[in-house]
Amino acid sequence: TIYIEKEFIDWDSVYFWRVRPVDSSGALGSWTEASLFSTENKMLVDLDVDIYQPNLIQDGLVMYSQFSPYFVVGVIDRFGNEVWNTQAAYMNHINEYGQLYGVTDQGGVEFNYSHEVLWSTEPGIPVDSHEVKQIPNGNYMAFVPIQINGPISPEGDWSFYFQSIGYQVDGITNEFPWIGMQIVEFDKSTGEPVWIWNPFDYFTMEDHDIYEGMWWDAYFNGFFDWMHSNAFHFDEEESVIYVSHRHLSRISKIAYPSGDVIWNMGLPSEYNTGDDNICTDLLFSFQHNIQMMENGDLLFFDNGNLSDMLMGDSNPTTRIRRVRVINDSYCETVWQHDLPANLHGLGMGSVQLLDNGNYFIYTFGSGLNNPECSILEITPEGDMVWKATSENSNSAWYRSYKIPSIHPSAFSVIAENYTTNSNGDSILDISGDSLHFNVYNTSGYTQPYLYQFSDLIGGEAQMFDYVEGEFELGPNESFTLSFPQTNSFESTDISLSVWPMHHSYDIKELTFSVISGLSLGDINGDDSINVLDVVLL
């Protein structure tokens, strides 16, 4: 990568580009033939952006999934300018290496910024849209709905309506469809299920919501959305899964692979969602986006749909919660931020702890009478740093992430002492007894890289030993791979492959002829070409 243009590219346009060499005296060579590329249409709904404290904003871009008023996944900069978009998949998770996960009509997927689906679940499995992730063993995990018949709760005014269409509504008879959420692990190679956690085996149907209107929704929808599980975090160190079950106002800690429930965190027993919940004093409700911090704290988006009833709020209030579970039995609040009434999020919502210590929040903004579908960055003290609000009152997004860059796999490999002969063959000079290749990470992510180096001649005539290895590069860092000559031969052919471990689709495979003891001038008579002029026409 010699040149990256970030300032002058616009949507729905065609661009031509060409290059020419500049020698050490400043003389210009001939232009190459012009090449072209085009950009497609801008797709995201326009935003109103307010920058309150520019010096406190975490560097990077903003990515989110927009599903209303129409579906698109997009990236913007801090000024609200659209940078990238796709309709290849619905994004619900981005990991620390910039891998994108989500769903398509075909199921759970991993995809990339080139709109390619890199992995998908086995066809026909109805993967839920809330969470798809890759777990440490390389397999993938997601929610998959499961339905069985269960009783209709008799504890509300809905009873009469169900009875009027023929149901008994006695709280005992299994007569109405209940939807639960299985946690399913999928094989990384085949996409087939290899591990399943079935909630009906571990939770009792006596625990269910009777306050937020889920039974009214069931009457109109024809099924009871019992759990609405919407987020999980796989902790490799403890081998457990933390799961958010929205309609139970419950967060569970589940042992993997046994599936045993270690604890449920939730409401006091009088609210009908469990008699043995821990941390009942937190009084969160209808939460989203549960995740574990590096220090073991749990961070989540407490939608607070029942907070007026539970906490006496004058209006339902959304809170960002960071809590620490002590001895699997009680909780301490580490940090909390209450959103103003107009930013209450009835549904959806996400929170991300940024590298600079700020918190990055998406809220549906359904509070009061003026919906404000918004993304905001705040300091640990709760001061507003940056805010973007949709100009369309019908907007709804799912999650938002602050990301360091798009195209996390972007990197370059440049060979030292490289030239071409009169036939255009790629030649490396090994007059220094070693070959050197400089690898440049041109993304904003820290990435581990793998490499393989081999002499293609084979047999006893090899100049080089076979080498493979791994190294890591931070954003915009470089690393030099050096391969010493091990046998005295005049020439050979070599191959070098380098790829980001978590983005193997972007492998670079290079093949060169190697000639010992030559200068670049001996090859083509010109050792001065060292700069490229790049022009966009």
Coordinates of C-alpha atoms in Angstrom, one line a residue:
T1 CA 0.0 0.0 0.0
I2 CA 1.8 3.1 -1.2
Y3 CA -1.0 5.6 -1.1
I4 CA -4.5 5.7 0.5
E5 CA -6.9 8.5 -0.5
K6 CA -9.3 9.4 2.3
E7 CA -10.3 13.0 1.6
F8 CA -11.7 13.4 -1.9
I9 CA -13.8 10.3 -2.7
D10 CA -17.5 10.9 -3.0
W11 CA -20.5 8.6 -3.4
D12 CA -22.1 7.7 -6.7
S13 CA -19.0 8.7 -8.7
V14 CA -16.4 7.3 -11.1
Y15 CA -12.6 7.9 -10.6
F16 CA -9.6 7.3 -12.8
W17 CA -6.1 6.8 -11.5
R18 CA -2.6 6.3 -12.8
V19 CA 1.0 6.3 -11.6
R20 CA 4.4 7.2 -12.8
P21 CA 8.0 7.0 -11.4
V22 CA 10.1 9.8 -10.1
D23 CA 13.9 9.2 -10.0
S24 CA 16.4 10.7 -7.5
S25 CA 17.0 13.8 -9.6
G26 CA 13.3 14.6 -9.8
A27 CA 12.9 13.5 -13.4
L28 CA 9.5 12.1 -14.2
G29 CA 8.9 8.9 -16.1
S30 CA 5.9 8.0 -18.2
W31 CA 2.4 7.6 -16.9
T32 CA 0.9 4.1 -16.8
E33 CA -2.4 3.5 -18.5
A34 CA -5.3 4.9 -16.5
S35 CA -7.4 2.5 -14.3
L36 CA -10.8 3.3 -12.9
F37 CA -13.1 2.5 -10.0
S38 CA -16.6 3.6 -9.1
T39 CA -18.5 4.2 -5.8
E40 CA -22.1 3.3 -5.2
N41 CA -24.9 5.3 -3.5
K42 CA -24.9 6.8 0.0
M43 CA -27.5 4.8 2.0
L44 CA -27.6 5.8 5.7
V45 CA -30.2 8.2 7.0
D46 CA -28.8 11.7 7.6
L47 CA -27.6 12.6 11.1
D48 CA -27.5 15.7 13.2
V49 CA -24.0 15.7 14.8
D50 CA -23.1 17.7 17.9
I51 CA -19.4 17.9 18.9
Y52 CA -19.1 19.2 22.5
Q53 CA -15.5 18.4 23.4
P54 CA -13.5 17.5 20.3
N55 CA -10.3 17.0 22.2
L56 CA -11.9 14.2 24.3
I57 CA -13.3 12.2 21.4
Q58 CA -11.9 8.7 20.9
D59 CA -10.2 8.5 17.5
G60 CA -11.9 6.3 15.0
L61 CA -15.1 5.7 13.0
V62 CA -18.6 4.7 14.0
M63 CA -20.4 1.5 12.7
Y64 CA -24.0 0.6 13.2
S65 CA -26.8 -1.5 11.9
Q66 CA -29.8 0.4 10.7
F67 CA -33.0 -1.6 10.2
S68 CA -35.6 1.2 10.0
P69 CA -36.8 2.9 7.9
Y70 CA -34.8 0.4 5.7
F71 CA -32.0 -2.0 6.3
V72 CA -28.3 -1.0 5.8
V73 CA -25.1 -1.4 7.8
G74 CA -22.9 1.7 7.6
V75 CA -19.8 3.5 8.9
I76 CA -19.6 7.3 9.6
D77 CA -16.8 9.6 10.7
R78 CA -17.1 12.0 13.7
F79 CA -18.7 14.6 11.5
G80 CA -21.5 12.2 10.3
N81 CA -20.0 11.7 6.9
E82 CA -20.9 8.3 5.5
V83 CA -17.7 6.3 4.8
W84 CA -18.9 2.8 4.0
N85 CA -22.1 0.8 3.7
T86 CA -23.3 -2.7 2.9
Q87 CA -26.5 -4.7 2.7
A88 CA -24.6 -8.0 2.5
A89 CA -25.4 -8.9 6.1
Y90 CA -27.0 -7.5 9.3
M91 CA -24.2 -6.7 11.8
N92 CA -24.6 -7.5 15.5
H93 CA -21.0 -7.9 16.7
I94 CA -17.5 -6.7 16.0
N95 CA -14.6 -8.2 17.9
E96 CA -11.2 -6.8 18.8
Y97 CA -9.6 -7.9 15.5
G98 CA -12.3 -6.2 13.4
Q99 CA -14.1 -9.4 12.4
L100 CA -17.8 -8.7 11.6
Y101 CA -20.6 -11.1 12.6
G102 CA -24.3 -11.1 12.0
V103 CA -27.1 -12.7 10.0
T104 CA -28.5 -13.0 6.5
D105 CA -31.6 -14.7 5.2
Q106 CA -29.5 -17.9 5.2
G107 CA -28.5 -17.8 8.9
G108 CA -25.6 -16.7 11.1
V109 CA -22.5 -15.4 9.2
E110 CA -19.1 -13.9 9.4
F111 CA -18.5 -11.3 6.7
N112 CA -16.0 -8.6 5.8
Y113 CA -15.8 -5.0 4.4
S114 CA -15.6 -6.4 0.8
H115 CA -19.2 -7.6 1.3
E116 CA -18.1 -11.3 1.3
V117 CA -19.7 -13.9 3.5
L118 CA -16.7 -15.8 5.0
W119 CA -18.6 -18.4 7.1
S120 CA -22.3 -19.3 7.6
T121 CA -24.4 -21.8 9.6
E122 CA -25.9 -24.9 8.0
P123 CA -28.8 -24.0 5.8
G124 CA -32.3 -24.1 7.3
I125 CA -31.3 -23.3 10.9
P126 CA -33.3 -20.1 12.0
V127 CA -30.5 -18.2 13.7
D128 CA -31.8 -15.3 15.8
S129 CA -30.5 -11.9 14.8
H130 CA -29.4 -10.7 18.2
E131 CA -25.9 -12.2 18.6
V132 CA -23.5 -14.2 16.6
K133 CA -19.9 -14.6 17.7
Q134 CA -16.8 -16.7 17.3
I135 CA -15.6 -18.3 20.6
P136 CA -12.0 -19.1 21.5
N137 CA -12.0 -22.7 20.1
G138 CA -12.7 -21.2 16.6
N139 CA -16.3 -22.4 16.5
Y140 CA -19.3 -20.0 16.3
M141 CA -22.1 -19.4 18.8
A142 CA -25.6 -17.9 18.3
F143 CA -29.1 -18.0 19.6
V144 CA -31.6 -20.3 17.9
P145 CA -35.3 -20.2 18.8
I146 CA -37.1 -23.3 20.1
Q147 CA -40.9 -23.6 20.6
I148 CA -42.9 -25.8 22.9
N149 CA -46.5 -25.5 24.3
G150 CA -46.9 -24.1 27.8
P151 CA -49.6 -22.7 30.0
I152 CA -51.1 -19.2 29.7
S153 CA -50.7 -17.1 32.8
P154 CA -54.0 -16.3 34.5
E155 CA -52.6 -13.3 36.4
G156 CA -53.8 -10.4 34.2
D157 CA -56.6 -8.9 32.2
W158 CA -55.5 -10.8 29.1
S159 CA -57.1 -13.9 30.6
F160 CA -60.6 -13.0 29.5
Y161 CA -59.4 -12.5 25.9
F162 CA -57.6 -15.8 25.7
Q163 CA -60.6 -17.6 27.2
S164 CA -62.9 -15.9 24.7
I165 CA -61.1 -17.7 21.8
G166 CA -61.1 -21.1 23.5
Y167 CA -58.1 -21.4 25.9
Q168 CA -58.5 -22.6 29.5
V169 CA -56.0 -20.1 30.9
D170 CA -55.5 -22.0 34.2
G171 CA -51.8 -21.6 34.5
I172 CA -51.3 -25.4 34.2
T173 CA -52.5 -26.7 30.8
N174 CA -49.8 -26.7 28.2
E175 CA -51.9 -25.1 25.5
F176 CA -50.1 -22.1 23.9
P177 CA -46.8 -21.8 22.0
W178 CA -43.8 -20.5 24.1
I179 CA -40.7 -19.3 22.3
G180 CA -37.4 -19.9 24.2
M181 CA -33.8 -19.2 23.0
Q182 CA -31.3 -22.0 22.7
I183 CA -27.6 -21.2 22.8
V184 CA -26.0 -23.2 19.9
E185 CA -22.3 -23.7 19.1
F186 CA -21.6 -24.3 15.4
D187 CA -18.6 -26.1 13.9
K188 CA -16.2 -23.7 12.3
S189 CA -15.7 -25.9 9.2
T190 CA -19.2 -27.3 8.5
G191 CA -21.5 -24.9 10.2
E192 CA -23.4 -27.7 11.9
P193 CA -24.5 -27.6 15.5
V194 CA -22.1 -29.3 18.0
W195 CA -23.4 -28.1 21.4
I196 CA -26.8 -26.9 22.4
W197 CA -28.1 -25.3 25.6
N198 CA -31.9 -25.7 25.8
P199 CA -33.6 -23.2 28.3
F200 CA -36.5 -25.5 28.8
D201 CA -34.1 -28.0 30.5
Y202 CA -32.8 -25.4 33.0
F203 CA -35.4 -22.7 33.6
T204 CA -38.9 -23.1 34.9
M205 CA -41.9 -21.8 33.0
E206 CA -43.3 -20.5 36.3
D207 CA -40.8 -17.6 35.8
H208 CA -42.2 -15.2 33.2
D209 CA -43.0 -11.5 32.8
I210 CA -46.5 -10.3 33.9
Y211 CA -45.8 -6.5 34.0
E212 CA -44.5 -5.3 30.7
G213 CA -47.3 -6.7 28.5
M214 CA -45.7 -9.8 27.0
W215 CA -48.9 -11.7 27.4
W216 CA -50.8 -9.0 25.5
D217 CA -48.2 -9.3 22.7
A218 CA -48.8 -13.1 22.8
Y219 CA -52.5 -12.7 22.3
F220 CA -51.9 -10.6 19.1
N221 CA -48.9 -12.5 17.8
G222 CA -50.0 -16.1 18.5
F223 CA -47.0 -17.0 20.6
F224 CA -45.4 -16.1 23.9
D225 CA -42.0 -14.6 23.5
W226 CA -40.8 -16.0 26.9
M227 CA -37.1 -15.1 27.0
H228 CA -36.1 -12.8 24.1
S229 CA -32.4 -13.6 24.8
N230 CA -30.4 -10.9 23.2
A231 CA -26.7 -11.0 24.2
F232 CA -24.0 -13.4 25.5
H233 CA -20.4 -13.2 26.5
F234 CA -18.1 -16.3 26.4
D235 CA -15.4 -16.2 29.1
E236 CA -12.6 -18.6 28.2
E237 CA -10.8 -18.2 31.6
E238 CA -13.7 -19.6 33.6
S239 CA -15.3 -21.5 30.8
V240 CA -18.7 -19.9 31.3
I241 CA -21.3 -18.0 29.3
Y242 CA -22.9 -14.8 30.5
V243 CA -26.4 -14.4 28.9
S244 CA -29.0 -11.6 28.9
H245 CA -32.6 -12.8 28.8
R246 CA -34.5 -9.6 28.2
H247 CA -38.1 -10.6 28.9
L248 CA -37.1 -12.2 32.2
S249 CA -35.0 -9.1 33.2
R250 CA -32.4 -11.8 33.9
I251 CA -28.7 -12.3 33.4
S252 CA -27.4 -15.8 33.8
K253 CA -24.0 -17.3 34.3
I254 CA -23.9 -20.8 32.6
A255 CA -21.1 -23.3 32.9
Y256 CA -19.7 -24.6 29.6
P257 CA -19.9 -27.3 28.5
S258 CA -22.1 -28.8 31.2
G259 CA -24.8 -26.1 30.8
D260 CA -25.5 -25.9 34.5
V261 CA -26.8 -22.5 35.7
I262 CA -24.3 -21.1 38.2
W263 CA -26.5 -18.1 39.1
N264 CA -29.3 -15.9 37.8
M265 CA -29.1 -12.2 38.4
G266 CA -32.5 -10.4 38.4
L267 CA -35.5 -9.0 40.2
P268 CA -36.8 -9.8 43.7
S269 CA -39.2 -12.8 43.9
E270 CA -42.4 -10.8 44.1
Y271 CA -42.0 -9.8 40.4
N272 CA -42.5 -13.4 39.2
T273 CA -39.2 -13.9 37.4
G274 CA -37.4 -16.2 39.9
D275 CA -37.2 -16.9 43.6
D276 CA -33.4 -17.3 43.8
N277 CA -32.0 -14.4 41.9
I278 CA -28.8 -12.7 43.1
C279 CA -28.2 -8.9 43.1
T280 CA -31.9 -8.2 43.3
D281 CA -31.2 -4.7 44.6
L282 CA -29.9 -3.6 41.1
L283 CA -33.6 -3.6 39.8
F284 CA -32.6 -3.6 36.1
S285 CA -35.2 -4.5 33.5
F286 CA -35.3 -5.5 29.8
Q287 CA -31.5 -5.1 29.4
H288 CA -29.3 -5.5 26.4
N289 CA -25.6 -6.0 25.4
I290 CA -24.1 -7.9 28.4
Q291 CA -20.3 -8.2 28.2
M292 CA -17.4 -8.8 30.5
M293 CA -14.5 -6.3 30.9
E294 CA -10.9 -7.4 31.2
N295 CA -11.0 -6.9 35.0
G296 CA -14.1 -9.1 35.3
D297 CA -16.7 -6.3 35.6
L298 CA -20.0 -6.8 33.8
L299 CA -21.1 -4.0 31.5
F300 CA -24.6 -3.8 30.1
F301 CA -27.4 -1.5 28.8
D302 CA -30.3 -1.5 31.2
N303 CA -33.2 -0.4 29.1
G304 CA -35.3 0.2 32.3
N305 CA -38.7 -0.5 30.8
L306 CA -40.0 -1.2 34.4
S307 CA -37.9 1.3 36.2
D308 CA -40.9 3.6 37.0
M309 CA -42.5 0.6 38.9
L310 CA -39.2 -0.8 40.3
M311 CA -37.4 2.3 41.2
G312 CA -40.0 5.0 41.4
D313 CA -38.7 6.9 38.3
S314 CA -41.1 9.6 37.1
N315 CA -40.6 8.2 33.6
P316 CA -39.0 4.9 32.5
T317 CA -35.2 5.5 32.7
T318 CA -32.4 3.8 30.8
R319 CA -29.2 3.2 32.8
I320 CA -25.7 2.1 31.8
R321 CA -24.6 -0.4 34.4
R322 CA -21.1 -1.6 35.2
V323 CA -21.2 -4.1 38.1
R324 CA -18.9 -6.6 39.8
V325 CA -20.2 -9.9 41.0
I326 CA -18.6 -10.9 44.3
N327 CA -18.3 -14.7 45.2
D328 CA -21.2 -15.5 42.8
S329 CA -23.6 -14.1 45.3
Y330 CA -23.9 -10.3 45.5
C331 CA -23.0 -7.3 43.4
E332 CA -21.2 -4.0 43.7
T333 CA -22.0 -1.1 41.3
V334 CA -18.7 0.1 39.8
W335 CA -20.1 2.8 37.5
Q336 CA -23.6 3.9 36.5
H337 CA -25.0 6.5 34.1
D338 CA -28.6 7.5 33.9
L339 CA -29.7 8.7 30.4
P340 CA -32.1 11.7 30.3
A341 CA -35.8 11.0 29.8
N342 CA -35.8 11.8 26.1
L343 CA -33.0 9.2 25.5
H344 CA -34.8 6.3 27.2
G345 CA -34.4 3.2 25.0
L346 CA -37.6 1.1 25.0
G347 CA -35.7 -1.6 22.9
M348 CA -32.3 -2.2 21.4
G349 CA -29.3 -0.4 22.8
S350 CA -25.6 -1.0 23.3
V351 CA -22.6 0.3 25.3
Q352 CA -18.9 0.0 24.7
L353 CA -16.0 1.0 26.9
L354 CA -13.4 2.9 24.8
D355 CA -9.6 2.9 25.0
N356 CA -9.6 6.5 26.3
G357 CA -12.0 5.6 29.1
N358 CA -15.1 7.1 27.6
Y359 CA -18.3 5.1 27.1
F360 CA -19.9 4.8 23.7
I361 CA -23.7 4.4 23.8
Y362 CA -26.5 3.7 21.3
T363 CA -30.0 4.3 22.4
F364 CA -33.3 3.9 20.5
G365 CA -34.3 7.2 22.2
S366 CA -38.0 6.4 22.5
G367 CA -38.6 8.5 25.7
L368 CA -41.2 11.2 26.1
N369 CA -42.8 12.6 22.9
N370 CA -39.7 13.3 20.8
P371 CA -37.9 10.2 19.6
E372 CA -34.1 10.7 19.4
C373 CA -32.5 7.6 17.9
S374 CA -28.9 8.6 19.0
I375 CA -25.3 7.5 19.4
L376 CA -23.3 9.4 22.1
E377 CA -19.9 9.4 23.6
I378 CA -19.6 10.4 27.3
T379 CA -16.8 10.7 29.8
P380 CA -16.6 8.6 32.9
E381 CA -18.0 11.6 34.7
G382 CA -21.1 11.5 32.4
D383 CA -20.2 14.6 30.4
M384 CA -21.3 14.6 26.8
V385 CA -18.4 14.6 24.3
W386 CA -20.2 13.8 21.0
K387 CA -23.7 13.0 19.8
A388 CA -25.3 11.9 16.5
T389 CA -29.1 11.8 16.2
S390 CA -31.0 10.5 13.2
E391 CA -33.0 13.1 11.2
N392 CA -35.7 10.5 10.5
S393 CA -38.1 10.0 13.4
N394 CA -38.8 6.4 12.3
S395 CA -35.2 5.4 12.6
A396 CA -34.2 2.3 14.6
W397 CA -30.7 0.8 14.9
Y398 CA -29.4 -2.2 16.7
R399 CA -25.9 -1.8 18.0
S400 CA -23.2 0.8 17.4
Y401 CA -19.4 0.4 17.7
K402 CA -16.5 2.9 17.7
I403 CA -13.9 1.2 15.4
P404 CA -10.3 2.3 14.7
S405 CA -10.7 1.8 11.0
I406 CA -12.5 -0.1 8.2
H407 CA -10.7 -2.9 6.4
P408 CA -8.9 -4.3 9.5
S409 CA -7.0 -6.8 7.2
A410 CA -5.2 -4.0 5.3
F411 CA -1.4 -4.6 5.2
S412 CA 1.5 -4.6 2.8
V413 CA 4.6 -6.7 2.2
I414 CA 7.5 -5.0 0.4
A415 CA 10.6 -6.9 -0.6
E416 CA 14.0 -5.2 -0.3
N417 CA 16.4 -5.2 -3.3
Y418 CA 13.5 -5.9 -5.7
T419 CA 13.7 -5.2 -9.4
T420 CA 12.7 -6.7 -12.7
N421 CA 14.7 -8.0 -15.6
S422 CA 14.0 -7.2 -19.3
N423 CA 11.4 -9.9 -19.4
G424 CA 9.5 -8.4 -16.5
D425 CA 10.4 -11.2 -14.1
S426 CA 10.5 -10.3 -10.4
I427 CA 14.1 -10.5 -9.1
L428 CA 15.6 -10.2 -5.6
D429 CA 19.3 -9.5 -5.1
I430 CA 20.8 -11.4 -2.2
S431 CA 24.2 -9.8 -2.2
G432 CA 23.9 -9.3 1.6
D433 CA 23.4 -13.0 2.3
S434 CA 19.8 -12.5 3.5
L435 CA 16.4 -11.7 2.1
H436 CA 14.4 -9.0 3.8
F437 CA 10.7 -8.3 3.6
N438 CA 9.0 -5.4 5.4
V439 CA 5.4 -6.0 6.5
Y440 CA 3.3 -2.9 7.2
N441 CA 0.0 -3.0 9.1
T442 CA -2.0 -0.2 7.5
S443 CA -5.2 -0.8 9.6
G444 CA -6.1 0.7 12.9
Y445 CA -6.2 -2.7 14.6
T446 CA -3.5 -4.7 16.4
Q447 CA -3.2 -8.0 14.4
P448 CA -1.3 -11.2 14.7
Y449 CA 0.2 -12.4 11.4
L450 CA 1.3 -15.8 10.2
Y451 CA 3.9 -16.5 7.5
Q452 CA 5.5 -19.3 5.5
F453 CA 8.8 -19.0 3.5
S454 CA 10.1 -21.8 1.3
D455 CA 12.7 -22.4 -1.4
L456 CA 10.9 -23.8 -4.4
I457 CA 13.9 -25.5 -6.0
G458 CA 13.8 -28.4 -3.5
G459 CA 16.4 -31.1 -2.9
E460 CA 20.0 -30.4 -2.1
A461 CA 20.2 -27.3 -4.3
Q462 CA 18.2 -25.2 -1.9
M463 CA 19.6 -21.8 -1.0
F464 CA 17.1 -21.3 1.9
D465 CA 15.6 -23.4 4.7
Y466 CA 11.8 -23.6 5.1
V467 CA 10.6 -21.2 7.8
E468 CA 7.2 -20.4 9.3
G469 CA 6.2 -18.3 12.2
E470 CA 4.0 -15.6 13.8
F471 CA 4.4 -12.0 14.8
E472 CA 2.1 -9.1 15.9
L473 CA 1.8 -5.6 14.7
G474 CA 0.0 -2.6 16.3
P475 CA -1.8 0.0 14.1
N476 CA 0.6 1.4 11.5
E477 CA 3.5 -0.6 12.8
S478 CA 6.0 -2.5 10.6
F479 CA 8.1 -5.7 11.0
T480 CA 11.0 -7.1 9.0
L481 CA 11.1 -10.7 8.1
S482 CA 14.7 -11.8 7.4
F483 CA 15.7 -15.2 5.8
P484 CA 19.5 -16.0 5.7
Q485 CA 21.0 -17.9 2.8
T486 CA 22.0 -21.3 4.2
N487 CA 23.7 -22.8 1.1
S488 CA 25.9 -21.2 -1.5
F489 CA 24.0 -21.4 -4.8
E490 CA 23.8 -18.6 -7.4
S491 CA 20.0 -18.6 -7.9
T492 CA 16.7 -20.1 -6.8
D493 CA 13.0 -19.4 -6.7
I494 CA 11.3 -18.6 -3.4
S495 CA 7.8 -18.2 -2.1
L496 CA 6.5 -16.1 0.8
S497 CA 3.0 -16.2 2.2
V498 CA 1.8 -13.7 4.9
W499 CA -1.7 -13.3 6.3
P500 CA -3.5 -11.8 9.3
M501 CA -4.4 -14.7 11.5
H502 CA -8.0 -13.6 11.9
H503 CA -8.4 -12.5 8.3
S504 CA -6.9 -15.4 6.3
Y505 CA -8.9 -14.5 3.2
D506 CA -6.5 -11.6 2.7
I507 CA -3.4 -13.7 2.3
K508 CA -0.5 -12.3 0.2
E509 CA 1.4 -14.9 -1.7
L510 CA 4.6 -13.7 -3.3
T511 CA 7.0 -15.6 -5.6
F512 CA 10.4 -14.3 -6.7
S513 CA 13.6 -15.4 -8.5
V514 CA 16.6 -14.9 -6.3
I515 CA 20.0 -14.1 -7.8
S516 CA 23.1 -14.0 -5.6
G517 CA 25.8 -11.3 -5.8
L518 CA 24.2 -8.9 -8.2
S519 CA 23.5 -5.2 -8.0
L520 CA 20.2 -3.7 -9.2
G521 CA 22.0 -2.0 -12.0
D522 CA 23.2 -5.3 -13.4
I523 CA 19.6 -6.3 -13.9
N524 CA 18.1 -3.3 -15.6
G525 CA 20.6 -0.5 -15.6
D526 CA 18.5 1.7 -13.3
D527 CA 18.8 1.7 -9.5
S528 CA 17.2 5.1 -8.9
I529 CA 13.5 4.5 -9.0
N530 CA 12.2 5.0 -5.5
V531 CA 9.0 7.1 -5.5
L532 CA 5.6 6.8 -7.1
D533 CA 3.5 9.8 -8.1
V534 CA -0.2 9.0 -7.8
V535 CA -2.8 11.1 -9.4
L536 CA -6.6 10.8 -9.2
L537 CA -8.1 12.3 -12.4

